[in-house]
CSV table of C-alpha atoms in Angstrom, one decimal:
chain,number,residue,atom,x,y,z
A,1,MET,CA,-28.1,-1.1,-3.9
A,2,ALA,CA,-30.6,-0.6,-1.6
A,3,ASN,CA,-31.6,1.6,1.3
A,4,ASN,CA,-33.6,1.6,4.7
A,5,HIS,CA,-34.7,-2.3,4.4
A,6,THR,CA,-36.6,-3.4,7.2
A,7,ALA,CA,-35.2,-6.2,9.8
A,8,GLY,CA,-36.8,-9.1,7.8
A,9,ALA,CA,-37.0,-7.8,4.3
A,10,ALA,CA,-33.5,-8.0,3.4
A,11,ALA,CA,-33.2,-11.6,4.2
A,12,ARG,CA,-36.8,-12.5,2.6
A,13,THR,CA,-35.7,-10.3,-0.5
A,14,PHE,CA,-32.5,-11.6,-1.5
A,15,ALA,CA,-32.5,-15.2,-0.2
A,16,PRO,CA,-31.9,-17.2,-3.7
A,17,SER,CA,-34.9,-19.4,-4.6
A,18,GLU,CA,-34.7,-23.0,-4.7
A,19,LEU,CA,-34.5,-23.1,-8.5
A,20,CYS,CA,-31.7,-20.3,-8.5
A,21,GLN,CA,-29.6,-22.6,-6.2
A,22,ARG,CA,-30.4,-25.6,-8.3
A,23,MET,CA,-29.0,-23.6,-11.7
A,24,LEU,CA,-26.0,-22.3,-9.7
A,25,ALA,CA,-25.0,-25.7,-8.7
A,26,LYS,CA,-24.9,-26.6,-12.7
A,27,THR,CA,-22.2,-24.0,-13.3
A,28,SER,CA,-18.6,-23.4,-12.3
A,29,LYS,CA,-19.8,-21.0,-9.4
A,30,GLY,CA,-21.7,-24.0,-7.3
A,31,THR,CA,-23.9,-23.2,-4.5
A,32,CYS,CA,-23.4,-20.0,-2.7
A,33,GLY,CA,-25.6,-18.2,0.2
A,34,PRO,CA,-26.5,-14.7,0.4
A,35,CYS,CA,-24.1,-11.7,1.8
A,36,ILE,CA,-24.7,-8.4,2.6
A,37,LEU,CA,-22.5,-5.1,2.6
A,38,TYR,CA,-24.0,-2.3,5.0
A,39,LEU,CA,-22.1,0.9,5.0
A,40,GLU,CA,-22.3,3.4,8.1
A,41,ASP,CA,-24.5,5.8,6.2
A,42,GLY,CA,-27.2,3.3,5.7
A,43,THR,CA,-26.3,2.5,2.3
A,44,ILE,CA,-26.8,-1.3,1.5
A,45,PHE,CA,-25.5,-3.7,-1.2
A,46,TYR,CA,-26.6,-7.2,-1.7
A,47,GLY,CA,-24.5,-10.0,-3.2
A,48,ARG,CA,-23.6,-13.8,-2.9
A,49,ALA,CA,-20.9,-15.0,-0.7
A,50,CYS,CA,-17.5,-16.1,-2.3
A,51,GLY,CA,-15.5,-16.5,0.9
A,52,ALA,CA,-15.7,-17.6,4.4
A,53,GLU,CA,-18.9,-17.5,6.4
A,54,GLY,CA,-19.2,-15.0,9.2
A,55,THR,CA,-19.1,-11.2,9.5
A,56,ALA,CA,-16.5,-8.4,9.4
A,57,THR,CA,-16.2,-4.9,10.1
A,58,GLY,CA,-13.8,-2.2,8.8
A,59,GLU,CA,-13.4,0.9,6.5
A,60,VAL,CA,-14.5,0.2,3.1
A,61,CYS,CA,-11.7,1.3,0.3
A,62,PHE,CA,-11.2,0.5,-3.2
A,63,ASN,CA,-8.3,-0.6,-5.3
A,64,THR,CA,-8.0,0.1,-8.8
A,65,SER,CA,-5.2,-2.1,-10.0
A,66,LEU,CA,-6.0,-4.5,-12.9
A,67,GLU,CA,-4.2,-7.3,-11.5
A,68,GLY,CA,-2.3,-8.7,-8.3
A,69,TYR,CA,-5.4,-9.3,-6.4
A,70,PHE,CA,-3.4,-12.0,-4.4
A,71,GLU,CA,-0.5,-9.3,-3.6
A,72,VAL,CA,-3.3,-6.8,-2.5
A,73,MET,CA,-5.0,-9.2,-0.4
A,74,THR,CA,-1.9,-10.1,1.6
A,75,ASP,CA,-0.4,-6.6,2.0
A,76,PRO,CA,-0.5,-5.9,5.5
A,77,SER,CA,-1.0,-2.3,5.1
A,78,TYR,CA,-4.9,-3.6,4.7
A,79,ALA,CA,-5.4,-4.5,8.2
A,80,GLY,CA,-8.4,-3.1,9.2
A,81,GLN,CA,-10.1,-2.5,5.9
A,82,ILE,CA,-12.6,-4.2,3.8
A,83,VAL,CA,-11.2,-3.9,0.0
A,84,THR,CA,-13.2,-3.5,-3.0
A,85,MET,CA,-11.4,-4.4,-6.5
A,86,THR,CA,-12.7,-1.9,-9.3
A,87,TYR,CA,-11.4,-4.6,-11.8
A,88,PRO,CA,-14.6,-6.3,-12.7
A,89,GLN,CA,-13.3,-10.2,-12.6
A,90,ILE,CA,-11.1,-11.2,-9.9
A,91,GLY,CA,-9.5,-14.7,-9.6
A,92,ASN,CA,-9.2,-15.5,-13.2
A,93,TYR,CA,-5.5,-16.5,-12.7
A,94,GLY,CA,-5.8,-18.3,-9.5
A,95,ILE,CA,-3.0,-17.9,-6.8
A,96,ASP,CA,0.8,-18.9,-6.2
A,97,GLU,CA,1.3,-18.6,-2.7
A,98,THR,CA,5.0,-17.6,-3.3
A,99,ASP,CA,3.5,-14.3,-4.3
A,100,VAL,CA,2.4,-13.6,-0.9
A,101,GLN,CA,3.3,-10.3,0.4
A,102,SER,CA,2.9,-10.7,4.1
A,103,ALA,CA,6.7,-10.7,5.4
A,104,PHE,CA,5.7,-12.2,8.7
A,105,PRO,CA,7.8,-15.3,9.4
A,106,GLY,CA,5.0,-17.4,10.6
A,107,ASP,CA,4.2,-19.1,13.8
A,108,ALA,CA,1.8,-21.6,15.3
A,109,VAL,CA,-0.9,-18.9,15.9
A,110,ARG,CA,-0.6,-16.5,12.8
A,111,PRO,CA,0.5,-18.5,9.6
A,112,ALA,CA,2.8,-16.7,7.2
A,113,SER,CA,0.5,-16.0,4.5
A,114,ALA,CA,-2.1,-14.7,6.5
A,115,PRO,CA,-4.0,-11.8,4.9
A,116,ALA,CA,-4.4,-8.7,7.1
A,117,MET,CA,-7.7,-7.4,5.4
A,118,ARG,CA,-11.0,-7.9,6.9
A,119,GLY,CA,-12.9,-8.5,4.1
A,120,MET,CA,-13.2,-8.3,0.1
A,121,ILE,CA,-15.7,-7.0,-2.3
A,122,VAL,CA,-15.8,-7.9,-6.1
A,123,ARG,CA,-18.1,-7.8,-8.9
A,124,ASP,CA,-17.4,-11.2,-10.2
A,125,MET,CA,-15.3,-14.0,-8.5
A,126,CYS,CA,-13.8,-16.5,-10.6
A,127,THR,CA,-13.7,-19.8,-9.1
A,128,THR,CA,-12.0,-22.1,-12.0
A,129,PRO,CA,-8.7,-20.2,-12.6
A,130,SER,CA,-6.5,-21.0,-15.5
A,131,ASN,CA,-2.7,-20.4,-15.0
A,132,TRP,CA,0.5,-22.3,-14.8
A,133,ARG,CA,1.3,-21.1,-11.7
A,134,SER,CA,-1.9,-21.3,-10.1
A,135,ALA,CA,-2.2,-23.6,-7.1
A,136,VAL,CA,-5.5,-22.6,-5.4
A,137,SER,CA,-8.4,-20.8,-6.4
A,138,VAL,CA,-9.4,-17.2,-4.7
A,139,PRO,CA,-12.6,-18.4,-2.9
A,140,GLU,CA,-10.6,-21.5,-1.6
A,141,TYR,CA,-8.0,-19.0,-0.2
A,142,LEU,CA,-10.5,-17.0,1.3
A,143,ARG,CA,-12.1,-19.6,3.1
A,144,ALA,CA,-9.0,-21.3,4.3
A,145,HIS,CA,-8.2,-18.0,5.8
A,146,GLY,CA,-11.6,-16.8,7.1
A,147,ILE,CA,-11.9,-14.0,5.1
A,148,VAL,CA,-15.6,-12.9,4.6
A,149,ALA,CA,-16.2,-12.0,0.8
A,150,ILE,CA,-19.2,-10.8,-1.5
A,151,GLU,CA,-19.5,-10.8,-5.3
A,152,GLY,CA,-22.4,-9.6,-7.4
A,153,VAL,CA,-21.9,-6.2,-6.0
A,154,ASP,CA,-22.0,-3.0,-8.5
A,155,THR,CA,-18.6,-2.2,-7.6
A,156,ARG,CA,-18.6,0.8,-10.1
A,157,ALA,CA,-21.9,2.3,-7.9
A,158,LEU,CA,-19.9,1.5,-4.6
A,159,VAL,CA,-16.9,3.4,-5.7
A,160,ARG,CA,-18.5,6.3,-7.1
A,161,HIS,CA,-20.3,6.5,-3.5
A,162,LEU,CA,-16.9,6.3,-1.7
A,163,ARG,CA,-15.6,8.9,-4.1
A,164,ASP,CA,-18.3,11.4,-3.7
A,165,ASN,CA,-18.8,11.1,0.1
A,166,GLY,CA,-15.4,9.8,1.2
A,167,SER,CA,-14.4,6.4,3.1
A,168,LYS,CA,-16.9,4.9,5.0
A,169,MET,CA,-16.9,2.2,7.8
A,170,GLY,CA,-18.8,-1.2,6.8
A,171,ILE,CA,-20.0,-4.4,7.7
A,172,ILE,CA,-20.3,-7.5,5.6
A,173,SER,CA,-21.8,-10.6,6.6
A,174,THR,CA,-23.3,-13.7,5.6
A,175,GLU,CA,-25.0,-14.6,8.7
A,176,ILE,CA,-26.8,-11.3,9.8
A,177,PHE,CA,-29.3,-9.7,7.4
A,178,ASP,CA,-31.3,-7.6,10.2
A,179,VAL,CA,-30.2,-4.2,9.2
A,180,ASP,CA,-30.8,-2.6,12.8
A,181,GLU,CA,-28.5,-5.4,14.0
A,182,LEU,CA,-25.7,-4.6,11.5
A,183,ALA,CA,-26.0,-0.8,12.0
A,184,GLU,CA,-25.2,-1.7,16.0
A,185,ARG,CA,-22.6,-3.9,15.3
A,186,LEU,CA,-21.0,-1.5,13.1
A,187,ALA,CA,-21.4,1.4,15.4
A,188,ALA,CA,-19.4,-0.6,18.2
A,189,ALA,CA,-16.6,-1.5,15.8
A,190,PRO,CA,-13.2,0.5,16.3
A,191,THR,CA,-12.2,3.0,13.4
A,192,LEU,CA,-9.1,3.6,11.8
A,193,VAL,CA,-8.4,6.8,13.0
A,194,GLY,CA,-6.3,6.7,16.2
A,195,GLU,CA,-5.9,3.1,16.0
A,196,ASN,CA,-2.6,1.6,16.1
A,197,LEU,CA,-2.8,-1.4,13.7
A,198,VAL,CA,0.9,-1.6,13.1
A,199,LYS,CA,1.5,-3.4,16.0
A,200,THR,CA,-1.1,-6.1,14.7
A,201,VAL,CA,1.1,-6.7,11.6
A,202,SER,CA,4.8,-6.2,12.6
A,203,CYS,CA,7.2,-9.0,13.4
A,204,PRO,CA,7.6,-10.1,17.0
A,205,ALA,CA,11.4,-10.1,16.9
A,206,PRO,CA,14.2,-9.2,14.8
A,207,HIS,CA,15.2,-11.5,11.9
A,208,GLU,CA,17.1,-11.5,8.8
A,209,PHE,CA,16.3,-11.3,5.1
A,210,VAL,CA,18.8,-11.8,2.8
A,211,ALA,CA,19.2,-13.0,-0.9
A,212,ALA,CA,18.8,-16.8,0.1
A,213,ASP,CA,15.2,-15.8,1.1
A,214,LEU,CA,14.4,-14.5,-2.4
A,215,PRO,CA,12.0,-17.1,-3.8
A,216,ALA,CA,13.3,-19.3,-6.9
A,217,THR,CA,9.9,-19.3,-8.6
A,218,HIS,CA,10.5,-15.7,-9.7
A,219,ASP,CA,13.8,-16.6,-11.3
A,220,PHE,CA,12.0,-16.9,-14.6
A,221,ALA,CA,11.3,-13.2,-14.4
A,222,LEU,CA,14.0,-11.3,-12.2
A,223,SER,CA,17.9,-11.7,-12.3
A,224,ALA,CA,19.9,-12.6,-9.4
A,225,ALA,CA,20.2,-10.4,-6.6
A,226,ALA,CA,23.3,-7.7,-6.7
A,227,PRO,CA,26.1,-8.4,-4.5
A,228,ALA,CA,25.3,-7.5,-1.0
A,229,ARG,CA,27.5,-4.7,0.1
A,230,HIS,CA,25.1,-2.4,2.4
A,231,LYS,CA,23.9,-3.5,5.9
A,232,VAL,CA,20.5,-2.3,6.5
A,233,VAL,CA,18.1,-2.3,9.3
A,234,ALA,CA,14.3,-2.2,8.2
A,235,TYR,CA,11.5,-1.2,10.6
A,236,ASP,CA,8.8,-3.8,9.8
A,237,CYS,CA,5.4,-1.7,10.1
A,238,GLY,CA,3.7,-4.1,8.2
A,239,VAL,CA,6.2,-4.8,5.5
A,240,LYS,CA,5.6,-6.1,1.9
A,241,ARG,CA,7.6,-8.8,1.2
A,242,GLY,CA,8.3,-7.3,-2.4
A,243,ILE,CA,9.8,-4.3,-0.7
A,244,LEU,CA,12.4,-6.5,1.1
A,245,GLU,CA,13.1,-8.5,-2.1
A,246,GLY,CA,13.4,-5.1,-3.7
A,247,LEU,CA,16.1,-4.0,-1.2
A,248,VAL,CA,18.1,-7.3,-1.2
A,249,ARG,CA,18.0,-7.3,-5.2
A,250,ALA,CA,19.7,-3.7,-5.0
A,251,GLY,CA,22.5,-4.9,-2.5
A,252,CYS,CA,21.3,-5.1,0.8
A,253,ASP,CA,21.5,-7.3,3.5
A,254,LEU,CA,18.8,-6.7,5.8
A,255,THR,CA,18.0,-7.0,9.7
A,256,VAL,CA,13.9,-6.8,9.9
A,257,VAL,CA,13.3,-5.4,13.4
A,258,PRO,CA,9.8,-4.5,15.1
A,259,TRP,CA,8.0,-1.4,14.9
A,260,ASP,CA,9.0,0.0,18.1
A,261,THR,CA,12.6,-1.1,18.1
A,262,PRO,CA,14.6,1.7,19.9
A,263,ALA,CA,17.0,3.8,17.8
A,264,SER,CA,19.6,2.7,20.3
A,265,GLU,CA,19.5,-0.6,19.6
A,266,VAL,CA,19.4,0.1,16.0
A,267,LEU,CA,22.6,2.2,16.0
A,268,ASP,CA,24.3,-0.1,18.1
A,269,MET,CA,24.0,-2.7,15.0
A,270,ASN,CA,26.3,-0.1,13.1
A,271,PRO,CA,24.1,-0.2,10.0
A,272,ASP,CA,25.0,1.6,6.7
A,273,GLY,CA,21.4,2.8,6.4
A,274,VAL,CA,17.8,2.3,8.2
A,275,PHE,CA,14.8,1.6,6.1
A,276,LEU,CA,11.2,2.3,7.3
A,277,SER,CA,8.4,0.5,5.9
A,278,ASN,CA,4.9,0.9,4.4
A,279,GLY,CA,2.2,-0.1,7.1
A,280,PRO,CA,-1.7,0.2,7.7
A,281,GLY,CA,-3.9,2.9,9.6
A,282,ASP,CA,-3.4,6.1,11.2
A,283,PRO,CA,0.2,7.5,11.4
A,284,ASP,CA,-0.4,9.7,14.1
A,285,ALA,CA,-1.2,6.4,16.4
A,286,VAL,CA,2.4,4.8,15.7
A,287,VAL,CA,4.0,7.3,18.3
A,288,GLU,CA,6.8,4.6,19.1
A,289,THR,CA,8.0,4.6,15.8
A,290,TYR,CA,8.3,8.1,14.4
A,291,GLU,CA,9.9,9.3,18.1
A,292,GLN,CA,12.5,6.6,17.1
A,293,VAL,CA,13.1,8.1,13.7
A,294,GLN,CA,13.7,11.3,15.1
A,295,GLN,CA,16.6,9.9,16.9
A,296,LEU,CA,17.6,8.2,14.1
A,297,ILE,CA,17.7,11.2,11.3
A,298,GLY,CA,21.1,12.7,10.9
A,299,LYS,CA,23.0,9.9,12.5
A,300,VAL,CA,22.6,7.2,9.5
A,301,PRO,CA,21.1,7.4,6.1
A,302,VAL,CA,17.3,6.8,6.1
A,303,PHE,CA,14.9,6.1,3.4
A,304,GLY,CA,11.0,5.7,4.0
A,305,ILE,CA,8.0,4.6,2.1
A,306,CYS,CA,4.3,4.8,2.7
A,307,LEU,CA,4.0,4.9,6.3
A,308,GLY,CA,7.7,5.0,6.8
A,309,HIS,CA,7.2,8.4,4.7
A,310,GLN,CA,4.8,9.8,7.1
A,311,MET,CA,7.1,8.6,10.1
A,312,ILE,CA,9.7,10.8,8.9
A,313,SER,CA,7.4,13.6,8.4
A,314,LEU,CA,6.0,13.5,11.6
A,315,ALA,CA,9.5,13.1,13.1
A,316,CYS,CA,9.9,16.2,11.6
A,317,GLY,CA,6.9,17.9,13.3
A,318,ALA,CA,4.8,17.7,10.3
A,319,GLN,CA,0.8,17.3,10.5
A,320,MET,CA,-1.0,14.6,9.1
A,321,GLU,CA,-4.3,14.7,7.1
A,322,LYS,CA,-7.0,11.7,6.4
A,323,LEU,CA,-7.8,11.5,2.7
A,324,LYS,CA,-11.1,11.6,1.5
A,325,PHE,CA,-10.6,8.0,0.0
A,326,GLY,CA,-7.1,7.5,-0.3
A,327,HIS,CA,-5.0,6.4,-3.1
A,328,ARG,CA,-4.8,2.5,-3.6
A,329,GLY,CA,-4.1,0.9,-7.0
A,330,GLY,CA,-1.2,0.6,-9.7
A,331,ASN,CA,-2.0,3.3,-11.9
A,332,GLN,CA,-1.4,6.5,-9.4
A,333,PRO,CA,0.4,9.4,-11.5
A,334,VAL,CA,3.0,11.3,-9.5
A,335,MET,CA,5.2,14.2,-10.8
A,336,ASN,CA,8.9,13.9,-9.9
A,337,LEU,CA,10.0,17.5,-9.4
A,338,VAL,CA,13.6,16.4,-9.6
A,339,SER,CA,13.7,14.5,-13.1
A,340,ARG,CA,10.5,16.3,-14.5
A,341,ARG,CA,9.5,12.9,-15.3
A,342,VAL,CA,5.9,11.4,-14.2
A,343,GLU,CA,6.0,7.9,-12.6
A,344,ILE,CA,2.9,5.6,-12.7
A,345,THR,CA,3.3,4.2,-8.8
A,346,ALA,CA,1.8,1.6,-6.8
A,347,GLN,CA,-0.1,3.0,-3.9
A,348,ASN,CA,-2.0,2.1,-0.6
A,349,HIS,CA,-2.6,4.8,2.1
A,350,GLY,CA,-5.5,6.5,3.4
A,351,PHE,CA,-3.4,9.4,5.1
A,352,GLY,CA,-1.2,12.0,3.8
A,353,LEU,CA,1.4,14.7,4.9
A,354,LEU,CA,0.4,18.5,4.7
A,355,PHE,CA,3.8,19.9,3.5
A,356,PRO,CA,3.2,23.3,4.5
A,357,SER,CA,2.9,22.1,8.4
A,358,LEU,CA,6.8,21.3,7.6
A,359,GLY,CA,8.1,25.1,7.9
A,360,LYS,CA,8.1,28.2,5.8
A,361,LEU,CA,9.2,28.4,2.2
A,362,VAL,CA,12.7,29.3,1.5
A,363,PRO,CA,12.1,32.3,-1.1
A,364,GLU,CA,15.7,31.8,-2.9
A,365,LEU,CA,15.0,28.1,-3.1
A,366,SER,CA,11.4,28.0,-4.1
A,367,GLY,CA,11.0,30.2,-6.9
A,368,GLY,CA,10.8,33.7,-5.0
A,369,GLU,CA,7.3,32.4,-3.3
A,370,THR,CA,7.2,33.2,0.5
A,371,GLU,CA,3.5,31.7,0.9
A,372,HIS,CA,2.4,28.2,0.7
A,373,ALA,CA,-0.7,28.2,-1.8
A,374,ALA,CA,-4.0,28.8,0.1
A,375,ASP,CA,-5.7,25.8,-1.2
A,376,GLY,CA,-3.1,23.3,-0.5
A,377,ASP,CA,-2.8,21.8,-3.9
A,378,LEU,CA,0.7,21.4,-4.7
A,379,ARG,CA,0.1,20.8,-8.2
A,380,VAL,CA,1.1,24.5,-8.6
A,381,TRP,CA,4.7,23.5,-8.4
A,382,VAL,CA,4.4,21.0,-11.0
A,383,ARG,CA,3.1,23.6,-13.7
A,384,ARG,CA,5.9,26.0,-12.5
A,385,GLY,CA,8.6,23.4,-12.5
A,386,ILE,CA,9.9,24.1,-9.1
A,387,ALA,CA,10.9,21.7,-6.4
A,388,PRO,CA,10.1,24.3,-3.4
A,389,VAL,CA,12.1,24.1,-0.2
A,390,VAL,CA,10.9,24.8,3.4
A,391,MET,CA,13.0,25.7,6.5
A,392,ASN,CA,11.8,23.0,9.3
A,393,GLU,CA,12.6,23.7,12.9
A,394,ARG,CA,14.0,20.4,13.7
A,395,PHE,CA,16.0,19.4,10.7
A,396,GLY,CA,16.7,22.4,8.4
A,397,ARG,CA,15.9,22.6,4.7
A,398,ILE,CA,13.4,19.8,3.4
A,399,ARG,CA,12.4,19.6,-0.4
A,400,LEU,CA,9.4,18.4,-1.9
A,401,THR,CA,10.1,15.9,-4.3
A,402,HIS,CA,7.1,14.2,-5.6
A,403,VAL,CA,3.4,15.4,-6.1
A,404,ASN,CA,0.3,13.4,-6.8
A,405,LEU,CA,-1.4,14.5,-10.4
A,406,ASN,CA,-4.6,13.3,-9.3
A,407,ASP,CA,-5.3,15.6,-6.1
A,408,GLY,CA,-2.3,17.6,-5.7
A,409,THR,CA,-1.1,16.1,-2.1
A,410,ALA,CA,2.6,15.4,-1.3
A,411,GLU,CA,4.3,12.1,-2.5
A,412,GLY,CA,7.8,12.6,-1.5
A,413,ILE,CA,10.5,14.6,0.6
A,414,GLN,CA,14.1,15.0,0.7
A,415,LEU,CA,16.1,16.2,3.7
A,416,LEU,CA,18.8,18.5,2.4
A,417,ASP,CA,21.0,18.8,5.8
A,418,ALA,CA,20.5,15.2,6.7
A,419,PRO,CA,20.9,12.1,4.5
A,420,CYS,CA,17.0,11.0,4.7
A,421,PHE,CA,14.2,11.0,2.0
A,422,SER,CA,11.1,9.2,1.4
A,423,VAL,CA,7.9,8.7,-1.0
A,424,GLN,CA,4.4,8.3,-0.1
A,425,TYR,CA,4.3,5.3,-2.4
A,426,HIS,CA,5.9,1.8,-3.2
A,427,PRO,CA,8.9,1.3,-5.5
A,428,GLU,CA,8.2,-2.2,-6.2
A,429,ALA,CA,6.0,-4.2,-8.8
A,430,SER,CA,4.2,-6.2,-6.2
A,431,PRO,CA,1.9,-5.5,-7.8
A,432,GLY,CA,2.2,-2.6,-10.2
A,433,PRO,CA,4.4,-0.8,-12.5
A,434,THR,CA,8.4,-0.6,-12.0
A,435,ASP,CA,8.7,3.2,-12.7
A,436,ALA,CA,9.9,3.8,-9.2
A,437,HIS,CA,12.5,1.0,-9.0
A,438,TYR,CA,15.2,4.0,-9.2
A,439,LEU,CA,14.2,4.4,-5.2
A,440,PHE,CA,16.3,1.4,-4.3
A,441,THR,CA,19.0,2.7,-6.4
A,442,ALA,CA,18.9,6.0,-4.7
A,443,PHE,CA,19.0,4.7,-1.2
A,444,THR,CA,22.2,2.6,-2.1
A,445,ARG,CA,23.7,6.0,-3.7
A,446,LEU,CA,22.8,7.6,-0.7
A,447,MET,CA,24.5,5.0,1.5
A,448,ASP,CA,27.6,5.3,-0.7
A,449,GLY,CA,27.9,9.1,0.3
A,450,GLU,CA,26.6,10.3,-3.2
A,451,GLU,CA,25.5,14.0,-2.9
A,452,ASN,CA,23.1,13.8,-6.1
A,453,TYR,CA,21.7,10.3,-4.9
A,454,LEU,CA,18.4,11.2,-6.6
A,455,ASP,CA,19.8,12.4,-10.1
A,456,ILE,CA,18.9,9.1,-11.7
A,457,ASP,CA,17.7,8.2,-15.5
A,458,THR,CA,14.4,6.9,-14.0
A,459,ALA,CA,13.4,5.4,-17.5
A,460,LYS,CA,16.5,3.5,-17.6
A,461,ASP,CA,16.4,2.1,-14.0
A,462,ARG,CA,12.9,1.1,-14.2
A,463,LEU,CA,14.1,-1.9,-16.0
A,464,ALA,CA,16.7,-3.2,-13.9
A,465,GLY,CA,16.9,-6.6,-12.7
A,466,TRP,CA,14.2,-8.1,-15.1
A,467,ASN,CA,15.3,-10.8,-17.3
A,468,PHE,CA,13.0,-9.7,-20.1
A,469,ALA,CA,15.2,-6.3,-20.5
A,470,GLU,CA,18.4,-8.2,-20.4
A,471,THR,CA,17.0,-10.6,-23.6
A,472,ALA,CA,15.7,-7.5,-24.9
A,473,ALA,CA,19.0,-5.7,-24.8
A,474,THR,CA,20.9,-9.0,-26.2
A,475,GLU,CA,18.1,-9.2,-29.0
A,476,THR,CA,18.9,-5.5,-29.9
A,477,GLU,CA,22.5,-5.8,-30.1
A,478,GLU,CA,22.4,-8.9,-32.2
A,479,ASN,CA,20.2,-7.3,-34.9
């Protein structure tokens, strides 16, 4: 890491020597040019190009997952961002494009597998993957899709900097090394706050997603989908394909609709339930979606995740906050206040719900408490073993169901006077753990009219649908 380099010094300091290039050419890395990462506070990191040539701007964030880099790369929720992977080596098992997470059906302008992220930062990029499913390396994929990437960066130092100072806008380039020009380009780039990125990743028209759309290449690990018995309309705010697959495997036939589809059109489809997907950016900027959600709540069962959780919260009149550096990764601990179990969850968001903004506490349902904690840390409810309830002006009683154990922020709510619930994290393993799979089951139970639809043995449900679980059960019975 370096600071305050002069215009020409950066290029002269980092340009690889002829000897260095000859040495690299003899390795699996091959020849590669210089690359630079410049943050809005003047912090500079130098490295080597490991993706497409060019320049990209975006919010620099970090993901703490140990695997699943391809699913991260193709998650539409990363629109507008430059993603730092904290795991030191990326690309060692290559890419199978059937694992792509973009659910966009694709067209002549935008391929179905096109990543939404702006750039990528890694410590070490593997150019020679080894895995029986791999069809292409990460650098080849990045170059094919025009994504600028940098390796050789001290990602530990970068992540510490972001944790200490908060998320930063950044610019990554293989062609510009003049610090003043980088700063000028970055200053002119749009920020995430106030920008509607959802409209850039949502599908352009309604389309079906059913059991026949499940990838056959996953049959070695996953069981066949449950028989379809629920008709669900899914708002595509940048939905991950793995989420749609999870709903289908739980027994849902899906009609996926654009982010701004009017509530009246959705209700005319006579669905058993409505699903609100994950998506990128600032939830306050997605006005067209949460205004529709406000008209749907109470008329049809509703389930939201990630941005969908924020859409439900905004429909209830809540306030959002921009988190210091967000939650991104497959190892985020969350306390389920209903089951009293800790879930290890997959998350990807930079904004969160301010739970007190939903309403005043109902003392008789909140352990006698009448005031929210002054510091806003919701872990007080974890320690007390209480799922508090507030009285909302629009939709009545709302219960806090999930709390992040790292920072005490809200991770889930349940409307007690309307069939509606939501979580801030992702309930599928693409990538990530399976602890939250029960949420798909809970949604089907809600559509079935079960009153205690969240009362589920989460430890047992987490194995549902996996071949290895069925094999293990058979072997146990035989022994």
